[in-house]
Coordinates of C-alpha atoms and ligand atoms in Angstrom, one line a residue:
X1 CA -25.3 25.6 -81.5
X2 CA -28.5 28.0 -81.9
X3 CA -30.7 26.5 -84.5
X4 CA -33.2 29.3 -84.6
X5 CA -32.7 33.1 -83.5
X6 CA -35.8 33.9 -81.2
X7 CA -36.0 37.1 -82.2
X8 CA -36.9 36.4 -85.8
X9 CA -39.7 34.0 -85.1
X10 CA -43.2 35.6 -85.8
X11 CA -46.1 34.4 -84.2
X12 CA -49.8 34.2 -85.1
X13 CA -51.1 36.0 -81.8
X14 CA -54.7 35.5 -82.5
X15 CA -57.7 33.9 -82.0
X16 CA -58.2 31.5 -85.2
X17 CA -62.1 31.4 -85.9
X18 CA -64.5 30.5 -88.7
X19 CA -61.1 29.7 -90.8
X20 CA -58.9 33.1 -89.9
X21 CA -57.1 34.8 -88.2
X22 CA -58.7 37.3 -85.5
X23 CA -56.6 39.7 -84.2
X24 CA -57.4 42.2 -81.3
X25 CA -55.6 44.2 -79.1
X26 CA -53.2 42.1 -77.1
X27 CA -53.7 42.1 -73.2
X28 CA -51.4 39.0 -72.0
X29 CA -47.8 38.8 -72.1
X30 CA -46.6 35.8 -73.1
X31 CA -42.3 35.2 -72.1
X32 CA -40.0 32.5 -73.5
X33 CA -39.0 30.7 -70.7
X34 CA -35.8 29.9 -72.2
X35 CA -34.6 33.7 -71.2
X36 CA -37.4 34.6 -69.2
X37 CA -38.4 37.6 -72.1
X38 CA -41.4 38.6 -73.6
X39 CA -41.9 37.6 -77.1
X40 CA -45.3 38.8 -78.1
X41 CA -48.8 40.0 -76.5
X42 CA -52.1 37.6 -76.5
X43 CA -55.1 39.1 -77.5
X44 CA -58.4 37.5 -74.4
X45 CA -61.2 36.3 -75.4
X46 CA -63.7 37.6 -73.1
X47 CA -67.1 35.8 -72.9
X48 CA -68.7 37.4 -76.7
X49 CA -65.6 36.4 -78.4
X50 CA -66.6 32.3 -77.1
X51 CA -69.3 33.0 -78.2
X52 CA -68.9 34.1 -81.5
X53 CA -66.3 30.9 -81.5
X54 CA -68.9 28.1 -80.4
X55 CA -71.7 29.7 -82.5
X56 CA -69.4 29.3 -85.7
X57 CA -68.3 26.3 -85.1
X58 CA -72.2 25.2 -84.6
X59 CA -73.2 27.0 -88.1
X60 CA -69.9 25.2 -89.7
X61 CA -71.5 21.5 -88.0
X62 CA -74.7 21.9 -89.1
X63 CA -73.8 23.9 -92.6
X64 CA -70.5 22.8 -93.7
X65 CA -70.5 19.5 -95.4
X66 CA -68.5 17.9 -93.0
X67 CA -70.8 16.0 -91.1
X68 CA -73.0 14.9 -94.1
X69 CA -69.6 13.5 -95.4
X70 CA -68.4 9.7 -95.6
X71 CA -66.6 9.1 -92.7
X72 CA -63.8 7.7 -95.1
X73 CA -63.8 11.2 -96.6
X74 CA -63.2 12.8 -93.3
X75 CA -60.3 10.5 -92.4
X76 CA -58.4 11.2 -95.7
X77 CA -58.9 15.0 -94.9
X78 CA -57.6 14.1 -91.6
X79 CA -54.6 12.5 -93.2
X80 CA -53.6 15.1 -95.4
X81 CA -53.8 17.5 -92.4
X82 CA -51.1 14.9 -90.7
X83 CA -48.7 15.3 -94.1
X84 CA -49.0 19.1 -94.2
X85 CA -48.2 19.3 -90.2
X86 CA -44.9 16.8 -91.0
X87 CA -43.8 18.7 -94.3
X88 CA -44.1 22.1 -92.3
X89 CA -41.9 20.9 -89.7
X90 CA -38.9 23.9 -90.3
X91 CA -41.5 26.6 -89.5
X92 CA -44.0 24.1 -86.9
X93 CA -40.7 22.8 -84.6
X94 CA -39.6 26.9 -84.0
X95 CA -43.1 28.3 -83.3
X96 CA -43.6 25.7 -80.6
X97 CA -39.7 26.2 -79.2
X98 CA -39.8 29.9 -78.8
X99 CA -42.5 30.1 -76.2
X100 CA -42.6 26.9 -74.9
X101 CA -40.1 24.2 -72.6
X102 CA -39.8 22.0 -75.6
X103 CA -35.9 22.3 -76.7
X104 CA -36.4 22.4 -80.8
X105 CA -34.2 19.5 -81.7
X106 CA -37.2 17.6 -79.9
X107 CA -40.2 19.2 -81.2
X108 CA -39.0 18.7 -84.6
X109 CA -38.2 15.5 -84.4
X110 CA -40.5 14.2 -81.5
X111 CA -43.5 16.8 -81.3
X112 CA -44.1 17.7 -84.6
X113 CA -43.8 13.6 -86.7
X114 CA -46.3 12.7 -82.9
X115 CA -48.3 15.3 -83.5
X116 CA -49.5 14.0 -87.0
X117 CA -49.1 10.3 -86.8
X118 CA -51.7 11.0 -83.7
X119 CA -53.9 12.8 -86.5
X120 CA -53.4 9.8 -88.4
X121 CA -54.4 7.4 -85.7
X122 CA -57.5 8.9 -84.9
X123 CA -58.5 9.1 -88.8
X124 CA -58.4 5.5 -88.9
X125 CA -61.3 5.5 -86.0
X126 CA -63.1 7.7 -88.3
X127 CA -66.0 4.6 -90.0
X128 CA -64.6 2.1 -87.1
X129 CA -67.3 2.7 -84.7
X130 CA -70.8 3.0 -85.9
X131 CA -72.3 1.6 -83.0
X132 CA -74.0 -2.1 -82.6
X133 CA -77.3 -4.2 -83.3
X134 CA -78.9 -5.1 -80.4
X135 CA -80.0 -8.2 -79.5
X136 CA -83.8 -7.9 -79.5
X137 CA -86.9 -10.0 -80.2
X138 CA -86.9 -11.4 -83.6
X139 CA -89.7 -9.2 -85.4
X140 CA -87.8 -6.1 -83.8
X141 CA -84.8 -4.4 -84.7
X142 CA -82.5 -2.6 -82.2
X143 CA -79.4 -0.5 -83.1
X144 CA -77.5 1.5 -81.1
X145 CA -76.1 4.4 -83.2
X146 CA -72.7 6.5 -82.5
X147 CA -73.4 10.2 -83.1
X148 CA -71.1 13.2 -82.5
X149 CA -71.6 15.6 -79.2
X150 CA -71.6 18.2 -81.6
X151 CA -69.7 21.5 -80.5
X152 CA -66.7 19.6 -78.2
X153 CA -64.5 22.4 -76.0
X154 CA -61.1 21.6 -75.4
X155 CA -58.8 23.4 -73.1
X156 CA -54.8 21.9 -73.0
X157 CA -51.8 22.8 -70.9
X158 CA -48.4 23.9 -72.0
X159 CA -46.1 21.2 -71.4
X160 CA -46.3 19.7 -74.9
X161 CA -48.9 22.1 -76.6
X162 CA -48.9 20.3 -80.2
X163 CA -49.3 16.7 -78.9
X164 CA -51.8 18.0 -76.2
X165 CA -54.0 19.7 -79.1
X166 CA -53.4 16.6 -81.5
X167 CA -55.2 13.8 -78.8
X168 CA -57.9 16.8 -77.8
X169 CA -59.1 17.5 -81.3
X170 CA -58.0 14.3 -83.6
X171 CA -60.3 12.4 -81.4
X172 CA -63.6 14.9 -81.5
X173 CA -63.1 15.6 -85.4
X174 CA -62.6 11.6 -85.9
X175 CA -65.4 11.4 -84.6
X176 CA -67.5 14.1 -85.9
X177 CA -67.5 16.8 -83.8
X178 CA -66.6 20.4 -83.9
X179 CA -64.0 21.4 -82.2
X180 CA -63.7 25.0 -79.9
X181 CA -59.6 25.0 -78.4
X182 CA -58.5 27.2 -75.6
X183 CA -54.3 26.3 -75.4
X184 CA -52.8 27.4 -72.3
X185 CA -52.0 30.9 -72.4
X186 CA -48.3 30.3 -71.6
X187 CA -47.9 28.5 -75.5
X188 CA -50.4 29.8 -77.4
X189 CA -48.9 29.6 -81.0
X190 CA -48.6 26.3 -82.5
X191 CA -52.0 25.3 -82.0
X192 CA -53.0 28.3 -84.4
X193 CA -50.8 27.3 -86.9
X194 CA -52.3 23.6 -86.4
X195 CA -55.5 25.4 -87.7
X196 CA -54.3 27.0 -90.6
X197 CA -53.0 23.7 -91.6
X198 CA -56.0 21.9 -90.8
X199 CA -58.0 24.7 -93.7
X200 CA -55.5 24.0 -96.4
X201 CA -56.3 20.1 -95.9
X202 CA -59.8 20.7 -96.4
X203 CA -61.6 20.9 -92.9
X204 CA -64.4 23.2 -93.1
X205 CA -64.0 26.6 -91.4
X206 CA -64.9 26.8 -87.9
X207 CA -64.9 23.2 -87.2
X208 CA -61.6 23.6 -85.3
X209 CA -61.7 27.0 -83.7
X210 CA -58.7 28.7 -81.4
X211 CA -59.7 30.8 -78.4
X212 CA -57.3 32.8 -76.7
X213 CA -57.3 33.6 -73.5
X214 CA -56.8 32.7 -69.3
X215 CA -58.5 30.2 -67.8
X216 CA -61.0 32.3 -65.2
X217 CA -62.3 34.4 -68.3
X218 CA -61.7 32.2 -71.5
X219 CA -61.7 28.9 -70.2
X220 CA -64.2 29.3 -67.6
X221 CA -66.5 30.8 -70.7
X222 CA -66.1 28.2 -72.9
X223 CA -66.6 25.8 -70.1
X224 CA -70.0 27.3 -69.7
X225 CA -71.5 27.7 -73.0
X226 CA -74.8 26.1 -73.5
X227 CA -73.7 24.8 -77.0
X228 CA -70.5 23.2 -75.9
X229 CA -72.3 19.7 -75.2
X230 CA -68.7 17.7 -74.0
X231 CA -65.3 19.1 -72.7
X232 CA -62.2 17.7 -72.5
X233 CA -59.2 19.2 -70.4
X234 CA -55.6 17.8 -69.4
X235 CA -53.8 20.3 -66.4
X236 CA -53.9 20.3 -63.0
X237 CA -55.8 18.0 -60.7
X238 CA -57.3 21.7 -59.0
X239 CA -58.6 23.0 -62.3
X240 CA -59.7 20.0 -63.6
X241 CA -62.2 20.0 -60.5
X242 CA -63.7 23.5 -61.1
X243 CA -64.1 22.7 -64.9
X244 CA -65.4 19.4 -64.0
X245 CA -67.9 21.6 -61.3
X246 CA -68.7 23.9 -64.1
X247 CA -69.9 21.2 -66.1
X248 CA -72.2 20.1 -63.6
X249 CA -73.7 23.2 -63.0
X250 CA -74.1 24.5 -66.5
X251 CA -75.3 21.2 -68.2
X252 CA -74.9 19.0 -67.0
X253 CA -72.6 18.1 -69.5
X254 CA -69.9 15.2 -69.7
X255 CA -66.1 15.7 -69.2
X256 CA -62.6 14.3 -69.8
X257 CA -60.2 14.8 -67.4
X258 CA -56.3 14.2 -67.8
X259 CA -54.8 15.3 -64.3
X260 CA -52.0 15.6 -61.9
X261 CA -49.6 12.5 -61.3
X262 CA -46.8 11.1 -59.0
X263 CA -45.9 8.1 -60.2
X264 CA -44.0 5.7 -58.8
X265 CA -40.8 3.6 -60.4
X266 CA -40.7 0.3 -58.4
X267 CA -37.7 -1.5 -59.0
X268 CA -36.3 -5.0 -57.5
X269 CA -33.5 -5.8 -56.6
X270 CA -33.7 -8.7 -59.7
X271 CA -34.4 -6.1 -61.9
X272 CA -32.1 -6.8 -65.4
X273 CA -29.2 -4.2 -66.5
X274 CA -29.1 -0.9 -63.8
X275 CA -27.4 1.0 -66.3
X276 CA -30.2 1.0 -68.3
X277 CA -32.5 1.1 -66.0
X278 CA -30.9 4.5 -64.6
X279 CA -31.3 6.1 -68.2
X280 CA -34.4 4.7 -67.9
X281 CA -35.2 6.2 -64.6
X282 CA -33.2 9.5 -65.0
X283 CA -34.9 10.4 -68.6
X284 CA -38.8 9.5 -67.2
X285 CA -37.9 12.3 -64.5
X286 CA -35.8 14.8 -66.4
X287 CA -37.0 14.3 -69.9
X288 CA -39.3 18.3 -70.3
X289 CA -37.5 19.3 -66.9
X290 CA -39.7 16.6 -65.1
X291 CA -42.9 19.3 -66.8
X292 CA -44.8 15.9 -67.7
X293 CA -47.9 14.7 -66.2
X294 CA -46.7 10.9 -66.3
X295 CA -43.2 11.7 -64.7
X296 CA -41.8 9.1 -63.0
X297 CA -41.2 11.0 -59.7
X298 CA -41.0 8.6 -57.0
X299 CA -38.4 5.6 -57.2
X300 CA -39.2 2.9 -54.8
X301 CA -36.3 0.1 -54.7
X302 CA -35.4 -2.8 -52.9
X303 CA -32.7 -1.9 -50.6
X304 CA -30.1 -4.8 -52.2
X305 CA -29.5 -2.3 -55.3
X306 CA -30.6 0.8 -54.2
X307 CA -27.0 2.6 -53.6
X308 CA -26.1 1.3 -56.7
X309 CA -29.0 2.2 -58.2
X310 CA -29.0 6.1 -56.8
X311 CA -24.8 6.4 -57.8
X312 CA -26.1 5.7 -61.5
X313 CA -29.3 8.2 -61.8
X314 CA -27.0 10.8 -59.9
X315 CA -24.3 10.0 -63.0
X316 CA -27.2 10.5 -65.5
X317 CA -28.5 13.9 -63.9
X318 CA -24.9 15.3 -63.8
X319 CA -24.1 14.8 -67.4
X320 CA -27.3 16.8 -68.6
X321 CA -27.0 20.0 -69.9
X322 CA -29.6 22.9 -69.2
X323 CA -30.4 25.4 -71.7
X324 CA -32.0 27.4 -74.7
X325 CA -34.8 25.4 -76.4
X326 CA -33.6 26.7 -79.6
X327 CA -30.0 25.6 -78.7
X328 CA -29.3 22.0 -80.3
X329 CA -27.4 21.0 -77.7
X330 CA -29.4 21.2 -74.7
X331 CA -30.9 18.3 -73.0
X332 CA -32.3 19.9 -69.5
X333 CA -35.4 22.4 -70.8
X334 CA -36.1 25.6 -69.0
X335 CA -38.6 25.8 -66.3
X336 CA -42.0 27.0 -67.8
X337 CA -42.0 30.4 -65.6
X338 CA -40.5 32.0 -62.8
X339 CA -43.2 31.0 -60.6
X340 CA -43.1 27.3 -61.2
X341 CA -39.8 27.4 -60.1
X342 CA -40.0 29.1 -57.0
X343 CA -43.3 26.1 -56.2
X344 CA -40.5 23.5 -57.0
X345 CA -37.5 25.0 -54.2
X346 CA -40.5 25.8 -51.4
X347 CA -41.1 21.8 -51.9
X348 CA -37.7 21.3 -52.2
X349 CA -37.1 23.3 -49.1
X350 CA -40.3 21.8 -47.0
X351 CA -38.8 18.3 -48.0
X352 CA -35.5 19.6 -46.5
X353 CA -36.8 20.8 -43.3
X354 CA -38.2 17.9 -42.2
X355 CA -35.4 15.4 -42.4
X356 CA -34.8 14.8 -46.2
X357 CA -31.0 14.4 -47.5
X358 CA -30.3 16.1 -50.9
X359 CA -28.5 13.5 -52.8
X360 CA -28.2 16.0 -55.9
X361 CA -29.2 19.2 -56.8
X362 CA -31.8 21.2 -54.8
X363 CA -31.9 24.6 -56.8
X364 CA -31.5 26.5 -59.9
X365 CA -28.4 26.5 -62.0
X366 CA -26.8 29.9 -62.1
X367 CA -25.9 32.1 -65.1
X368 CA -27.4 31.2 -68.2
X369 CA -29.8 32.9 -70.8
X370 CA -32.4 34.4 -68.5
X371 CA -34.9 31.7 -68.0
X372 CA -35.5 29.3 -64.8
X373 CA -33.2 26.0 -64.9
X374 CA -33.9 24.0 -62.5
X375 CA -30.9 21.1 -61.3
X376 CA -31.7 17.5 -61.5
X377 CA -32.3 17.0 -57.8
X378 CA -32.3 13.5 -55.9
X379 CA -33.9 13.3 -52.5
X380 CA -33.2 10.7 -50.3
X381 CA -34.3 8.9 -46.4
X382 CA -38.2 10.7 -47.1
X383 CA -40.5 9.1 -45.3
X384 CA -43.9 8.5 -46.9
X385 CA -45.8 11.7 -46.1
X386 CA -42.9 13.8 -46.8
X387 CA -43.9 16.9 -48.9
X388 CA -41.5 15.9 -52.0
X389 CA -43.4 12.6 -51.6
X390 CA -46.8 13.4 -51.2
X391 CA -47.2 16.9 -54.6
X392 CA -47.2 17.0 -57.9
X393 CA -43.6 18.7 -58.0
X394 CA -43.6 19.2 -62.0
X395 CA -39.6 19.5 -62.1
X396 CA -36.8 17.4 -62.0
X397 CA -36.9 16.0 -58.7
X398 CA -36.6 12.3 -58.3
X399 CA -37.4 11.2 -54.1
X400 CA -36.2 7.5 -53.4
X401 CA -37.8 5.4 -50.7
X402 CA -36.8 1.7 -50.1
X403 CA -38.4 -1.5 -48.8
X404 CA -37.7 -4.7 -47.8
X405 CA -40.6 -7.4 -49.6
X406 CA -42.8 -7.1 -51.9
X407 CA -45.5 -5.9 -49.6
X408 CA -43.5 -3.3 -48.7
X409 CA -42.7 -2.5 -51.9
X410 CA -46.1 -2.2 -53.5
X411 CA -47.5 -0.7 -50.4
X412 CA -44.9 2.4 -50.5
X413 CA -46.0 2.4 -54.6
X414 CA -49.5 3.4 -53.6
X415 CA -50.2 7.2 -53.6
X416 CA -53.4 8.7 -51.4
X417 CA -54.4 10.8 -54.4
X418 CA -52.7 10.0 -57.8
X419 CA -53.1 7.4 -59.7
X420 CA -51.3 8.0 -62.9
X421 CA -48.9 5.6 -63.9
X422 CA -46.0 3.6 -62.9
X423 CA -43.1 1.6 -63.9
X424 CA -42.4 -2.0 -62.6
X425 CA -39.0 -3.5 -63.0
X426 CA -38.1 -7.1 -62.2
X427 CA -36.9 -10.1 -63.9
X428 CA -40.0 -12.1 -62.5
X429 CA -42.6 -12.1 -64.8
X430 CA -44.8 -13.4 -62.0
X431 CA -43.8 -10.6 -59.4
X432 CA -44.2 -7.8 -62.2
X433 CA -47.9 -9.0 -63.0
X434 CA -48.5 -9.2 -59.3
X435 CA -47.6 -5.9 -59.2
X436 CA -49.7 -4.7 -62.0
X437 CA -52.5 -5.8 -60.3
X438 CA -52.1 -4.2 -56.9
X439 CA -51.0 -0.6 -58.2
X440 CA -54.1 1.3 -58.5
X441 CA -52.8 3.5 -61.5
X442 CA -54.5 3.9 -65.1
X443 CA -51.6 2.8 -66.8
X444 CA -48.3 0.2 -65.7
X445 CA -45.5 0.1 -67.7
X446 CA -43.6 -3.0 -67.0
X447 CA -39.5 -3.3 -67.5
X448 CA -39.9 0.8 -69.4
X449 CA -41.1 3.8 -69.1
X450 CA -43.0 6.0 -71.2
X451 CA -46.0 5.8 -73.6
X452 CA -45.0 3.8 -77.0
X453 CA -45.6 6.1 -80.1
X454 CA -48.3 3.7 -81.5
X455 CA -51.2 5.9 -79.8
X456 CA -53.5 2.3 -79.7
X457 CA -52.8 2.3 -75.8
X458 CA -55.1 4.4 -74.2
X459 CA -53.7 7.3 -71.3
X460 CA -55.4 8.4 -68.5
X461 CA -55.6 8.2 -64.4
X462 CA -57.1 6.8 -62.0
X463 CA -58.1 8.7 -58.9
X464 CA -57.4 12.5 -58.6
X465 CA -55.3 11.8 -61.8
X466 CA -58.6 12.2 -64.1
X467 CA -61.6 10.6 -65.4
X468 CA -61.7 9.0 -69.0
X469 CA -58.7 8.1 -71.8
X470 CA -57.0 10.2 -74.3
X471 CA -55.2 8.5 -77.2
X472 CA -56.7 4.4 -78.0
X473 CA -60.2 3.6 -79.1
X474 CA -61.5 4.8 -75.8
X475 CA -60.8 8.6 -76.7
X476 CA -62.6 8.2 -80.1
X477 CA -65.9 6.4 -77.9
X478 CA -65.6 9.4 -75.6
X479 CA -66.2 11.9 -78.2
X480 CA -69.6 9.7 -79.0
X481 CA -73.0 10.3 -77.6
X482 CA -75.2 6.8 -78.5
X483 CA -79.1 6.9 -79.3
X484 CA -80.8 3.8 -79.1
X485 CA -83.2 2.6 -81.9
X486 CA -86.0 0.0 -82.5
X487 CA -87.8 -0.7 -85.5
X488 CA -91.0 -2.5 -85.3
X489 CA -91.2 -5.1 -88.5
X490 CA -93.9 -7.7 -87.0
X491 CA -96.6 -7.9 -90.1
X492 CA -99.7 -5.8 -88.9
X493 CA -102.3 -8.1 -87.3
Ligands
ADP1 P1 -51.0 25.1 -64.7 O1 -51.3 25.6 -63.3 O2 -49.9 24.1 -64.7 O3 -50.9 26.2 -65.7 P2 -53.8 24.6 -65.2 O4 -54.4 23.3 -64.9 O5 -54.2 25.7 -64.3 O6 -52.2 24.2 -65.1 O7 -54.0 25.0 -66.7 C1 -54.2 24.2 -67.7 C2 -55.2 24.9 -68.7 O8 -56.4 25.2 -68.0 C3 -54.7 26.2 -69.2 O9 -55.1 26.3 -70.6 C4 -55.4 27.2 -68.4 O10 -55.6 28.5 -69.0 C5 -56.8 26.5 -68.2 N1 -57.5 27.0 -67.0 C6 -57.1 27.4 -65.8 N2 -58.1 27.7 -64.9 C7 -59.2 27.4 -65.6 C8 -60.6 27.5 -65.3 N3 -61.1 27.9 -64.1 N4 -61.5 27.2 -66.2 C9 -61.1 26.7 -67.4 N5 -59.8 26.6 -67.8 C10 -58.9 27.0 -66.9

């Protein structure tokens, strides 16, 4: 059933600075990739509109009472931010559907209740980390004092633009920062709206800013801007590198990186319950058409379950259904663009043409609304440098290698480049730690798959998957810059 017509869903296609919205001629299309159409024109913020952004936002720090108020203060404006986002979730959970893969029964009630308990976390960091006393000689004293970076640029990806916006600037304002956004171009919307919401809770004008924009000219600008003193950035492993180059060069200035990923699902052949563990396995691959940084996208199994294994996730994919995001009833989300799906067949294909066997899948379904939907594909008898094996595929493409021991097993769980995540599944508790250990991955999930929603658990990769955390303590400490302080109080002699 359609729970929203697209057509009657306005957007705020703006730039959202010094608390309003800036409109401007719109240059960049932006489609629904539910049926491929385009829904409304993006105006680009060229290198003066940053700047006008990052200069506001550095008035609103150093004028606004923001930063001269009690922390407390800032964390119950925080909060009441979180309760406007959640009571607005009828007009939030559409506005991030139309132009975005996330099908609307999830935004509203995934995204959307995620997006402000996140808020909510981070508020709680907001008087938790003043800093330390140092130990020093007696007659001294020596503190080490948090402080805020100051103006903090964010740039976030499209594959859950709320939640990606909530970690980015929850943690910076928490913290005390200003915050300058550039959303991926693809979903631009919500993350205005986000703004607008943030004003009626009582954040000062221009301390969360929204640039619109492409990466090369908006990104890359904001990236450089001598008053942008951190940035933070989740997308590809590529772009994180230039941005992370950019830094250097025009700072240098310290960066967050949340990357690429190809994690792995190691299963033995203990392992409790497969019919679980194959809607475990089948939804950490499929769940946002496998559009998810963390997706579990290689399955590594001991051969003594594996067919069995394989005949259940095949069951799982088949009974999905693709379409519409603002149709209730679809579980399989469009592809983000017609481009992304013709990166997915070529690997598909590569993978094909040099010995893989298609299990499932292997191409787009036909008919439908307009948009790219891609079939839950399972790839089999891939050898280790394999194409499907080796890139970030971002779809719904599960490969499946097997082993023997446990050497074998952890030593196929090992990727060159990623470090991401991975799942372990055993009944042996001793095994599964054993495992933990030798994956070289910033996060293991043992016996599930997925992030809890209790945000205390920090994300983030190891390797070409990224440098720093989002989400835990370790995201708040990142937006904090530490001076160190002594105090002389020896009587004079
Ligand atoms: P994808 O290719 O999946 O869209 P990207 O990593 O290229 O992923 O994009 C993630 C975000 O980074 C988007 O907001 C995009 O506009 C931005 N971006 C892309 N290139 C650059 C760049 N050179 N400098 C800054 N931001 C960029």
């Amino acid at each position: 059933m359609q729970v929203f017509d697209p057509q009657t869903i306005p957007v705020p296609a703006g730039h959202f600075i010094g608390g309003r919205l800036v409109t401007d001629a719109g240059r960049i299309p932006v489609r629904r990739p539910s049926d491929n159409r385009v829904h409304a024109e993006l105006p680009l913020a060229d290198a003066a509109t940053v700047d006008a952004a990052v200069q506001d936002a550095w008035r609103a720090l150093r004028t606004s009472d923001w930063a001269r108020r009690a922390p407390r203060e800032r964390a119950r404006v925080l909060r009441r931010w979180a309760d406007l986002i959640e009571a607005d979730v009828r007009g939030l959970a559409p506005l991030e559907a139309v132009c975005s893969t996330r099908p609307v029964r999830d935004a509203g009630a995934g995204d959307v209740p995620f997006t402000a308990e996140g808020l909510r976390f981070f508020a709680e960091y907001a008087d938790k980390l003043g800093g330390d006393v140092a130990a020093t000689r007696p007659d001294h004293l020596g503190m080490v004092v948090a402080e805020p970076y100051g103006v903090v640029g964010a740039i976030t990806p499209w594959n859950f633009p709320l939640v990606m916006v909530s970690w980015k600037v929850g943690a910076a304002l928490a913290a005390g920062n200003a915050v300058v956004l550039k959303p991926s171009e693809l979903t631009p919307f919500s993350a205005v709206r986000l703004a607008e919401l943030a004003i009626e809770a009582g954040v000062p004008p221009g301390m969360f800013n929204v640039v619109q924009g492409d990466g090369q000219t908006t990104g890359d600008a904001l990236t450089r801007h001598p008053l942008v003193a951190k940035m933070t950035f989740t997308g590809s492993t590529r772009t994180g590198a230039s941005i992370m180059a950019a830094c250097a060069v025009h700072g240098p200035k310290p960066v967050t990186l949340e990357l690429g990923g190809k994690s792995a699902q190691l299963v033995f052949d203990d392992a409790p319950d497969l019919d679980r563990l194959a809607g475990i396995i089948a939804g950490a691959i499929t769940g946002n058409a496998g559009q998810v940084c963390v997706a579990g996208s290689r399955l590594i199994v001991q051969r003594g379950v594996a067919e069995a294994l394989v005949e259940r996730i095949v069951a799982r994919f088949a009974a999905l259904r693709p379409g519409a995001t603002w149709d209730d009833a679809t579980t399989l989300a469009p592809i983000i663009s017609a481009g992304q799906a013709s990166r997915i067949l070529d690997i598909v294909e590569r993978s094909r043409q040099t010995g893989a066997e298609l299990r499932c899948g292997g191409g787009l379904f036909d008919g439908g609304p307009g948009g790219a939907y891609f079939q839950p594909t399972l790839i089999s008898g891939v050898a280790a440098d394999n194409a499907a094996v080796q890139e970030e595929i971002f779809g719904p493409v599960l490969t499946v290698q097997t082993f023997g021991d446990e050497e074998e097993g952890l030593e196929l769980a090992g990727h060159a480049n990623y470090g991401l995540a991975a799942g372990v599944h055993t009944a042996d508790i001793g095994r599964a730690l054993r495992a933990m250990r030798g994956i070289s991955a910033g996060t293991v999930w043992i016996n599930r798959y997925g992030r809890s929603a209790d945000f205390v658990i920090p994300t983030g990769g190891y390797h070409q998957s990224g440098i720093g955390k989002d989400l835990g303590r370790q995201a708040v400490e990142a937006n904090l810059r530490f001076k160190s302080v002594l105090i002389d109080f020896s009587e004079p002699r």
